């Protein structure tokens, strides 16, 4: 086994209806839950950070119907909806979970406390982290980098729609080639959009590798965990 404790970053779109990219698709949620359960049963400690773009993307609301800070808080609430949906899907498969949020919503989730999160992981629970960083102006990519660092995860796994980082958009350029490995500095200098700049810089400074892979590809998460050539590894 290559990793013992990982953080999986999921965008809200990963849980959404494939056509509208909005709301929650029960089959998408269940499919991702099955992948996570498979990995957890291998003995890997799994934390998950979820985005909320399928519910509401704060950047699209900001300046139109709400101030930027308020719009970002709305987006954080969207991540809580996604976290609860994923938690229930995991529990239905027999996997114990805990939802921890950066903004307190006592009726539905525990507040994020580092030691509490570590305790849940040690007891074999999948810890789902919602609410971003708890602060406006920061993305859930940054929240993932922060939580992975706080929880001493060995790698940050970014589950996306594509199977890695490419030299160009593979949908637009048939000549685009996938990187098997790439350094943080090269990813930043080439503006490859692996994650936002704040998240990339934090991971680079903390020497926390990122593996970008397709969450929709069958068994891809497991292959990343066991160290097979899957996705793109971004490293120092």
PDB file of C-alpha atoms in Angstrom:
ATOM      1  CA  UNK A   1       0.000   0.000   0.000  1.00  0.00           C
ATOM      2  CA  UNK A   2       1.463   3.366  -1.007  1.00  0.00           C
ATOM      3  CA  UNK A   3      -0.617   5.571   1.312  1.00  0.00           C
ATOM      4  CA  UNK A   4      -2.090   5.115   4.781  1.00  0.00           C
ATOM      5  CA  UNK A   5      -3.876   8.460   5.173  1.00  0.00           C
ATOM      6  CA  UNK A   6      -5.187  10.511   2.273  1.00  0.00           C
ATOM      7  CA  UNK A   7      -7.360  13.512   1.606  1.00  0.00           C
ATOM      8  CA  UNK A   8      -9.707  13.292  -1.369  1.00  0.00           C
ATOM      9  CA  UNK A   9     -10.877  16.578  -2.893  1.00  0.00           C
ATOM     10  CA  UNK A  10     -14.146  16.368  -4.816  1.00  0.00           C
ATOM     11  CA  UNK A  11     -15.727  19.188  -6.765  1.00  0.00           C
ATOM     12  CA  UNK A  12     -19.452  19.717  -6.436  1.00  0.00           C
ATOM     13  CA  UNK A  13     -19.748  18.858 -10.124  1.00  0.00           C
ATOM     14  CA  UNK A  14     -18.528  15.331  -9.388  1.00  0.00           C
ATOM     15  CA  UNK A  15     -21.791  14.747  -7.499  1.00  0.00           C
ATOM     16  CA  UNK A  16     -24.038  16.585  -9.942  1.00  0.00           C
ATOM     17  CA  UNK A  17     -26.280  15.582 -12.802  1.00  0.00           C
ATOM     18  CA  UNK A  18     -23.986  14.932 -15.781  1.00  0.00           C
ATOM     19  CA  UNK A  19     -25.987  17.070 -18.220  1.00  0.00           C
ATOM     20  CA  UNK A  20     -27.013  20.102 -16.172  1.00  0.00           C
ATOM     21  CA  UNK A  21     -24.010  19.963 -13.811  1.00  0.00           C
ATOM     22  CA  UNK A  22     -26.433  21.067 -11.121  1.00  0.00           C
ATOM     23  CA  UNK A  23     -28.019  19.438  -8.093  1.00  0.00           C
ATOM     24  CA  UNK A  24     -27.242  15.921  -6.922  1.00  0.00           C
ATOM     25  CA  UNK A  25     -27.260  12.782  -9.041  1.00  0.00           C
ATOM     26  CA  UNK A  26     -27.926   9.816  -6.714  1.00  0.00           C
ATOM     27  CA  UNK A  27     -26.013   7.415  -8.974  1.00  0.00           C
ATOM     28  CA  UNK A  28     -22.946   9.682  -9.133  1.00  0.00           C
ATOM     29  CA  UNK A  29     -22.977  10.039  -5.359  1.00  0.00           C
ATOM     30  CA  UNK A  30     -23.384   6.281  -4.903  1.00  0.00           C
ATOM     31  CA  UNK A  31     -20.605   5.492  -7.395  1.00  0.00           C
ATOM     32  CA  UNK A  32     -18.134   7.739  -5.609  1.00  0.00           C
ATOM     33  CA  UNK A  33     -19.218   6.338  -2.253  1.00  0.00           C
ATOM     34  CA  UNK A  34     -18.497   2.794  -3.478  1.00  0.00           C
ATOM     35  CA  UNK A  35     -14.976   3.809  -4.507  1.00  0.00           C
ATOM     36  CA  UNK A  36     -14.309   5.429  -1.144  1.00  0.00           C
ATOM     37  CA  UNK A  37     -15.633   2.405   0.764  1.00  0.00           C
ATOM     38  CA  UNK A  38     -13.419   0.061  -1.244  1.00  0.00           C
ATOM     39  CA  UNK A  39     -10.345   2.103  -0.327  1.00  0.00           C
ATOM     40  CA  UNK A  40     -11.357   2.485   3.330  1.00  0.00           C
ATOM     41  CA  UNK A  41     -11.725  -1.288   3.618  1.00  0.00           C
ATOM     42  CA  UNK A  42      -8.129  -1.666   2.505  1.00  0.00           C
ATOM     43  CA  UNK A  43      -7.209   0.025   5.787  1.00  0.00           C
ATOM     44  CA  UNK A  44      -6.601   3.511   4.376  1.00  0.00           C
ATOM     45  CA  UNK A  45      -7.696   6.485   6.471  1.00  0.00           C
ATOM     46  CA  UNK A  46      -9.769   8.763   4.229  1.00  0.00           C
ATOM     47  CA  UNK A  47     -10.728  12.395   4.668  1.00  0.00           C
ATOM     48  CA  UNK A  48     -12.848  14.093   2.003  1.00  0.00           C
ATOM     49  CA  UNK A  49     -13.252  17.777   1.184  1.00  0.00           C
ATOM     50  CA  UNK A  50     -16.276  18.553  -0.982  1.00  0.00           C
ATOM     51  CA  UNK A  51     -16.976  21.591  -3.117  1.00  0.00           C
ATOM     52  CA  UNK A  52     -20.397  23.135  -3.601  1.00  0.00           C
ATOM     53  CA  UNK A  53     -20.499  24.412  -7.173  1.00  0.00           C
ATOM     54  CA  UNK A  54     -23.378  22.113  -8.110  1.00  0.00           C
ATOM     55  CA  UNK A  55     -25.538  23.811  -5.489  1.00  0.00           C
ATOM     56  CA  UNK A  56     -24.283  27.382  -5.730  1.00  0.00           C
ATOM     57  CA  UNK A  57     -21.032  28.911  -6.920  1.00  0.00           C
ATOM     58  CA  UNK A  58     -20.344  32.012  -4.839  1.00  0.00           C
ATOM     59  CA  UNK A  59     -18.268  33.722  -7.530  1.00  0.00           C
ATOM     60  CA  UNK A  60     -21.272  33.751  -9.883  1.00  0.00           C
ATOM     61  CA  UNK A  61     -23.564  35.337  -7.308  1.00  0.00           C
ATOM     62  CA  UNK A  62     -21.073  37.852  -5.914  1.00  0.00           C
ATOM     63  CA  UNK A  63     -21.804  41.414  -6.932  1.00  0.00           C
ATOM     64  CA  UNK A  64     -25.183  40.535  -8.456  1.00  0.00           C
ATOM     65  CA  UNK A  65     -27.539  39.494  -5.680  1.00  0.00           C
ATOM     66  CA  UNK A  66     -25.094  39.400  -2.766  1.00  0.00           C
ATOM     67  CA  UNK A  67     -21.820  40.826  -1.541  1.00  0.00           C
ATOM     68  CA  UNK A  68     -18.791  38.608  -2.186  1.00  0.00           C
ATOM     69  CA  UNK A  69     -18.488  37.533   1.453  1.00  0.00           C
ATOM     70  CA  UNK A  70     -22.179  36.596   1.667  1.00  0.00           C
ATOM     71  CA  UNK A  71     -21.984  34.753  -1.660  1.00  0.00           C
ATOM     72  CA  UNK A  72     -19.032  32.732  -0.404  1.00  0.00           C
ATOM     73  CA  UNK A  73     -20.932  31.783   2.756  1.00  0.00           C
ATOM     74  CA  UNK A  74     -23.802  30.595   0.542  1.00  0.00           C
ATOM     75  CA  UNK A  75     -21.304  28.414  -1.311  1.00  0.00           C
ATOM     76  CA  UNK A  76     -20.080  26.998   1.988  1.00  0.00           C
ATOM     77  CA  UNK A  77     -23.631  25.943   2.828  1.00  0.00           C
ATOM     78  CA  UNK A  78     -23.745  24.173  -0.535  1.00  0.00           C
ATOM     79  CA  UNK A  79     -20.742  22.091   0.507  1.00  0.00           C
ATOM     80  CA  UNK A  80     -22.630  21.003   3.628  1.00  0.00           C
ATOM     81  CA  UNK A  81     -25.499  19.698   1.480  1.00  0.00           C
ATOM     82  CA  UNK A  82     -23.020  17.680  -0.588  1.00  0.00           C
ATOM     83  CA  UNK A  83     -21.236  16.386   2.513  1.00  0.00           C
ATOM     84  CA  UNK A  84     -24.490  15.129   4.031  1.00  0.00           C
ATOM     85  CA  UNK A  85     -25.445  13.409   0.770  1.00  0.00           C
ATOM     86  CA  UNK A  86     -22.079  11.665   0.528  1.00  0.00           C
ATOM     87  CA  UNK A  87     -22.174  10.720   4.194  1.00  0.00           C
ATOM     88  CA  UNK A  88     -25.566   9.044   3.830  1.00  0.00           C
ATOM     89  CA  UNK A  89     -24.432   7.174   0.704  1.00  0.00           C
ATOM     90  CA  UNK A  90     -21.393   5.851   2.584  1.00  0.00           C
ATOM     91  CA  UNK A  91     -23.449   4.892   5.637  1.00  0.00           C
ATOM     92  CA  UNK A  92     -25.862   2.931   3.413  1.00  0.00           C
ATOM     93  CA  UNK A  93     -22.858   0.866   2.311  1.00  0.00           C
ATOM     94  CA  UNK A  94     -21.954   0.138   5.923  1.00  0.00           C
ATOM     95  CA  UNK A  95     -19.125   2.670   6.187  1.00  0.00           C
ATOM     96  CA  UNK A  96     -19.085   4.748   9.368  1.00  0.00           C
ATOM     97  CA  UNK A  97     -18.642   8.480   8.714  1.00  0.00           C
ATOM     98  CA  UNK A  98     -18.507  11.848  10.381  1.00  0.00           C
ATOM     99  CA  UNK A  99     -19.278  15.211   8.794  1.00  0.00           C
ATOM    100  CA  UNK A 100     -17.209  18.063  10.220  1.00  0.00           C
ATOM    101  CA  UNK A 101     -17.839  21.652   9.183  1.00  0.00           C
ATOM    102  CA  UNK A 102     -15.735  24.806   9.337  1.00  0.00           C
ATOM    103  CA  UNK A 103     -18.921  26.777  10.039  1.00  0.00           C
ATOM    104  CA  UNK A 104     -20.944  25.530  12.983  1.00  0.00           C
ATOM    105  CA  UNK A 105     -24.244  23.822  12.153  1.00  0.00           C
ATOM    106  CA  UNK A 106     -24.770  21.843  15.312  1.00  0.00           C
ATOM    107  CA  UNK A 107     -27.973  20.078  14.227  1.00  0.00           C
ATOM    108  CA  UNK A 108     -26.368  18.324  11.254  1.00  0.00           C
ATOM    109  CA  UNK A 109     -22.603  18.090  11.760  1.00  0.00           C
ATOM    110  CA  UNK A 110     -19.730  18.416  14.189  1.00  0.00           C
ATOM    111  CA  UNK A 111     -17.507  21.509  14.143  1.00  0.00           C
ATOM    112  CA  UNK A 112     -14.083  20.911  12.659  1.00  0.00           C
ATOM    113  CA  UNK A 113     -11.542  20.315  15.416  1.00  0.00           C
ATOM    114  CA  UNK A 114      -8.230  18.857  14.299  1.00  0.00           C
ATOM    115  CA  UNK A 115      -7.834  16.378  17.159  1.00  0.00           C
ATOM    116  CA  UNK A 116     -11.425  15.217  16.770  1.00  0.00           C
ATOM    117  CA  UNK A 117     -10.922  14.641  13.048  1.00  0.00           C
ATOM    118  CA  UNK A 118      -7.747  12.639  13.734  1.00  0.00           C
ATOM    119  CA  UNK A 119      -9.584  10.549  16.316  1.00  0.00           C
ATOM    120  CA  UNK A 120     -12.353   9.718  13.837  1.00  0.00           C
ATOM    121  CA  UNK A 121      -9.794   8.725  11.206  1.00  0.00           C
ATOM    122  CA  UNK A 122      -7.981   6.480  13.661  1.00  0.00           C
ATOM    123  CA  UNK A 123     -11.284   4.715  14.404  1.00  0.00           C
ATOM    124  CA  UNK A 124     -11.780   3.904  10.720  1.00  0.00           C
ATOM    125  CA  UNK A 125     -14.403   6.532   9.975  1.00  0.00           C
ATOM    126  CA  UNK A 126     -14.438   8.450   6.714  1.00  0.00           C
ATOM    127  CA  UNK A 127     -14.263  12.109   7.690  1.00  0.00           C
ATOM    128  CA  UNK A 128     -16.116  14.470   5.349  1.00  0.00           C
ATOM    129  CA  UNK A 129     -15.028  18.077   5.688  1.00  0.00           C
ATOM    130  CA  UNK A 130     -17.490  20.772   4.670  1.00  0.00           C
ATOM    131  CA  UNK A 131     -17.679  24.540   4.835  1.00  0.00           C
ATOM    132  CA  UNK A 132     -14.380  25.216   3.078  1.00  0.00           C
ATOM    133  CA  UNK A 133     -11.947  27.013   5.344  1.00  0.00           C
ATOM    134  CA  UNK A 134     -14.839  28.746   7.108  1.00  0.00           C
ATOM    135  CA  UNK A 135     -13.751  32.051   5.611  1.00  0.00           C
ATOM    136  CA  UNK A 136     -14.862  33.907   2.478  1.00  0.00           C
ATOM    137  CA  UNK A 137     -12.428  34.572  -0.387  1.00  0.00           C
ATOM    138  CA  UNK A 138     -10.872  31.095  -0.128  1.00  0.00           C
ATOM    139  CA  UNK A 139     -11.688  28.179  -2.435  1.00  0.00           C
ATOM    140  CA  UNK A 140     -12.371  24.587  -1.471  1.00  0.00           C
ATOM    141  CA  UNK A 141      -9.076  23.737  -3.211  1.00  0.00           C
ATOM    142  CA  UNK A 142      -7.346  25.840  -0.576  1.00  0.00           C
ATOM    143  CA  UNK A 143      -9.472  24.187   2.118  1.00  0.00           C
ATOM    144  CA  UNK A 144      -8.326  20.780   0.852  1.00  0.00           C
ATOM    145  CA  UNK A 145      -4.666  21.798   0.967  1.00  0.00           C
ATOM    146  CA  UNK A 146      -5.112  23.234   4.449  1.00  0.00           C
ATOM    147  CA  UNK A 147      -6.949  20.219   5.877  1.00  0.00           C
ATOM    148  CA  UNK A 148      -4.560  17.732   4.269  1.00  0.00           C
ATOM    149  CA  UNK A 149      -1.681  19.559   5.923  1.00  0.00           C
ATOM    150  CA  UNK A 150      -3.426  19.828   9.301  1.00  0.00           C
ATOM    151  CA  UNK A 151      -4.305  16.124   9.297  1.00  0.00           C
ATOM    152  CA  UNK A 152      -0.816  14.999   8.218  1.00  0.00           C
ATOM    153  CA  UNK A 153      -2.124  13.315   5.088  1.00  0.00           C
ATOM    154  CA  UNK A 154       0.471  11.743   2.832  1.00  0.00           C
ATOM    155  CA  UNK A 155      -1.122  12.957  -0.393  1.00  0.00           C
ATOM    156  CA  UNK A 156      -3.922  15.183  -1.638  1.00  0.00           C
ATOM    157  CA  UNK A 157      -6.016  13.358  -4.238  1.00  0.00           C
ATOM    158  CA  UNK A 158      -7.984  15.591  -6.570  1.00  0.00           C
ATOM    159  CA  UNK A 159     -10.802  13.681  -8.248  1.00  0.00           C
ATOM    160  CA  UNK A 160     -11.782  15.469 -11.448  1.00  0.00           C
ATOM    161  CA  UNK A 161     -13.462  14.907 -14.819  1.00  0.00           C
ATOM    162  CA  UNK A 162     -10.154  14.268 -16.615  1.00  0.00           C
ATOM    163  CA  UNK A 163      -7.562  11.587 -15.950  1.00  0.00           C
ATOM    164  CA  UNK A 164      -4.680  13.874 -15.072  1.00  0.00           C
ATOM    165  CA  UNK A 165      -2.915  17.099 -15.970  1.00  0.00           C
ATOM    166  CA  UNK A 166      -2.369  17.690 -19.676  1.00  0.00           C
ATOM    167  CA  UNK A 167      -0.165  19.969 -21.765  1.00  0.00           C
ATOM    168  CA  UNK A 168      -3.403  21.498 -23.111  1.00  0.00           C
ATOM    169  CA  UNK A 169      -7.147  20.934 -22.849  1.00  0.00           C
ATOM    170  CA  UNK A 170      -7.545  17.355 -24.173  1.00  0.00           C
ATOM    171  CA  UNK A 171     -11.114  18.100 -25.279  1.00  0.00           C
ATOM    172  CA  UNK A 172      -9.930  20.922 -27.520  1.00  0.00           C
ATOM    173  CA  UNK A 173      -6.479  19.763 -28.543  1.00  0.00           C
ATOM    174  CA  UNK A 174      -6.139  16.114 -29.671  1.00  0.00           C
ATOM    175  CA  UNK A 175      -2.365  16.476 -29.439  1.00  0.00           C
ATOM    176  CA  UNK A 176      -2.506  17.206 -25.708  1.00  0.00           C
ATOM    177  CA  UNK A 177      -0.427  14.788 -23.661  1.00  0.00           C
ATOM    178  CA  UNK A 178      -0.866  13.717 -20.069  1.00  0.00           C
ATOM    179  CA  UNK A 179       1.921  14.342 -17.589  1.00  0.00           C
ATOM    180  CA  UNK A 180       2.690  11.273 -15.465  1.00  0.00           C
ATOM    181  CA  UNK A 181       4.646  13.509 -13.060  1.00  0.00           C
ATOM    182  CA  UNK A 182       5.242  17.249 -12.897  1.00  0.00           C
ATOM    183  CA  UNK A 183       6.834  19.561 -10.351  1.00  0.00           C
ATOM    184  CA  UNK A 184       4.914  22.233  -8.492  1.00  0.00           C
ATOM    185  CA  UNK A 185       7.099  24.959  -9.981  1.00  0.00           C
ATOM    186  CA  UNK A 186       6.487  23.732 -13.518  1.00  0.00           C
ATOM    187  CA  UNK A 187       2.717  23.488 -12.923  1.00  0.00           C
ATOM    188  CA  UNK A 188       2.669  27.027 -11.529  1.00  0.00           C
ATOM    189  CA  UNK A 189       4.919  28.504 -14.234  1.00  0.00           C
ATOM    190  CA  UNK A 190       2.895  26.894 -17.020  1.00  0.00           C
ATOM    191  CA  UNK A 191      -0.393  27.927 -15.385  1.00  0.00           C
ATOM    192  CA  UNK A 192      -1.761  24.388 -15.759  1.00  0.00           C
ATOM    193  CA  UNK A 193      -4.755  24.981 -13.481  1.00  0.00           C
ATOM    194  CA  UNK A 194      -4.085  21.963 -11.281  1.00  0.00           C
ATOM    195  CA  UNK A 195      -5.581  23.823  -8.327  1.00  0.00           C
ATOM    196  CA  UNK A 196      -5.732  27.491  -7.440  1.00  0.00           C
ATOM    197  CA  UNK A 197      -2.430  29.249  -6.793  1.00  0.00           C
ATOM    198  CA  UNK A 198      -2.908  29.482  -3.018  1.00  0.00           C
ATOM    199  CA  UNK A 199      -3.529  25.738  -2.722  1.00  0.00           C
ATOM    200  CA  UNK A 200      -0.609  24.858  -4.984  1.00  0.00           C
ATOM    201  CA  UNK A 201       1.770  27.105  -3.097  1.00  0.00           C
ATOM    202  CA  UNK A 202       0.691  25.699   0.277  1.00  0.00           C
ATOM    203  CA  UNK A 203       1.173  22.111  -0.924  1.00  0.00           C
ATOM    204  CA  UNK A 204       4.553  22.959  -2.414  1.00  0.00           C
ATOM    205  CA  UNK A 205       5.748  24.657   0.765  1.00  0.00           C
ATOM    206  CA  UNK A 206       4.547  21.743   2.911  1.00  0.00           C
ATOM    207  CA  UNK A 207       5.978  19.162   0.465  1.00  0.00           C
ATOM    208  CA  UNK A 208       2.515  17.618   0.137  1.00  0.00           C
ATOM    209  CA  UNK A 209       2.140  15.828  -3.230  1.00  0.00           C
ATOM    210  CA  UNK A 210      -1.059  16.101  -5.273  1.00  0.00           C
ATOM    211  CA  UNK A 211      -2.391  13.361  -7.504  1.00  0.00           C
ATOM    212  CA  UNK A 212      -4.921  14.524 -10.096  1.00  0.00           C
ATOM    213  CA  UNK A 213      -7.070  11.718 -11.537  1.00  0.00           C
ATOM    214  CA  UNK A 214     -10.531  11.008 -12.933  1.00  0.00           C
ATOM    215  CA  UNK A 215     -13.038  10.129 -10.229  1.00  0.00           C
ATOM    216  CA  UNK A 216     -15.306   8.807 -12.998  1.00  0.00           C
ATOM    217  CA  UNK A 217     -12.795   6.209 -14.208  1.00  0.00           C
ATOM    218  CA  UNK A 218     -13.494   2.746 -12.832  1.00  0.00           C
ATOM    219  CA  UNK A 219     -11.223   1.793  -9.903  1.00  0.00           C
ATOM    220  CA  UNK A 220      -8.990   4.843 -10.497  1.00  0.00           C
ATOM    221  CA  UNK A 221      -9.042   5.849  -6.828  1.00  0.00           C
ATOM    222  CA  UNK A 222      -7.864   2.410  -5.759  1.00  0.00           C
ATOM    223  CA  UNK A 223      -5.099   2.389  -8.371  1.00  0.00           C
ATOM    224  CA  UNK A 224      -3.817   5.726  -7.104  1.00  0.00           C
ATOM    225  CA  UNK A 225      -3.841   4.435  -3.525  1.00  0.00           C
ATOM    226  CA  UNK A 226      -1.825   1.306  -4.332  1.00  0.00           C
ATOM    227  CA  UNK A 227       0.748   3.288  -6.307  1.00  0.00           C
ATOM    228  CA  UNK A 228      -0.113   2.420  -9.898  1.00  0.00           C
ATOM    229  CA  UNK A 229       0.433   4.857 -12.761  1.00  0.00           C
ATOM    230  CA  UNK A 230      -2.885   6.684 -12.587  1.00  0.00           C
ATOM    231  CA  UNK A 231      -3.447  10.386 -13.148  1.00  0.00           C
ATOM    232  CA  UNK A 232      -0.708  12.957 -12.659  1.00  0.00           C
ATOM    233  CA  UNK A 233       1.510  13.293  -9.597  1.00  0.00           C
ATOM    234  CA  UNK A 234       2.458  16.879  -8.761  1.00  0.00           C
ATOM    235  CA  UNK A 235       5.506  16.892  -6.515  1.00  0.00           C
ATOM    236  CA  UNK A 236       8.278  19.079  -5.123  1.00  0.00           C
TER     237      UNK A 236
END
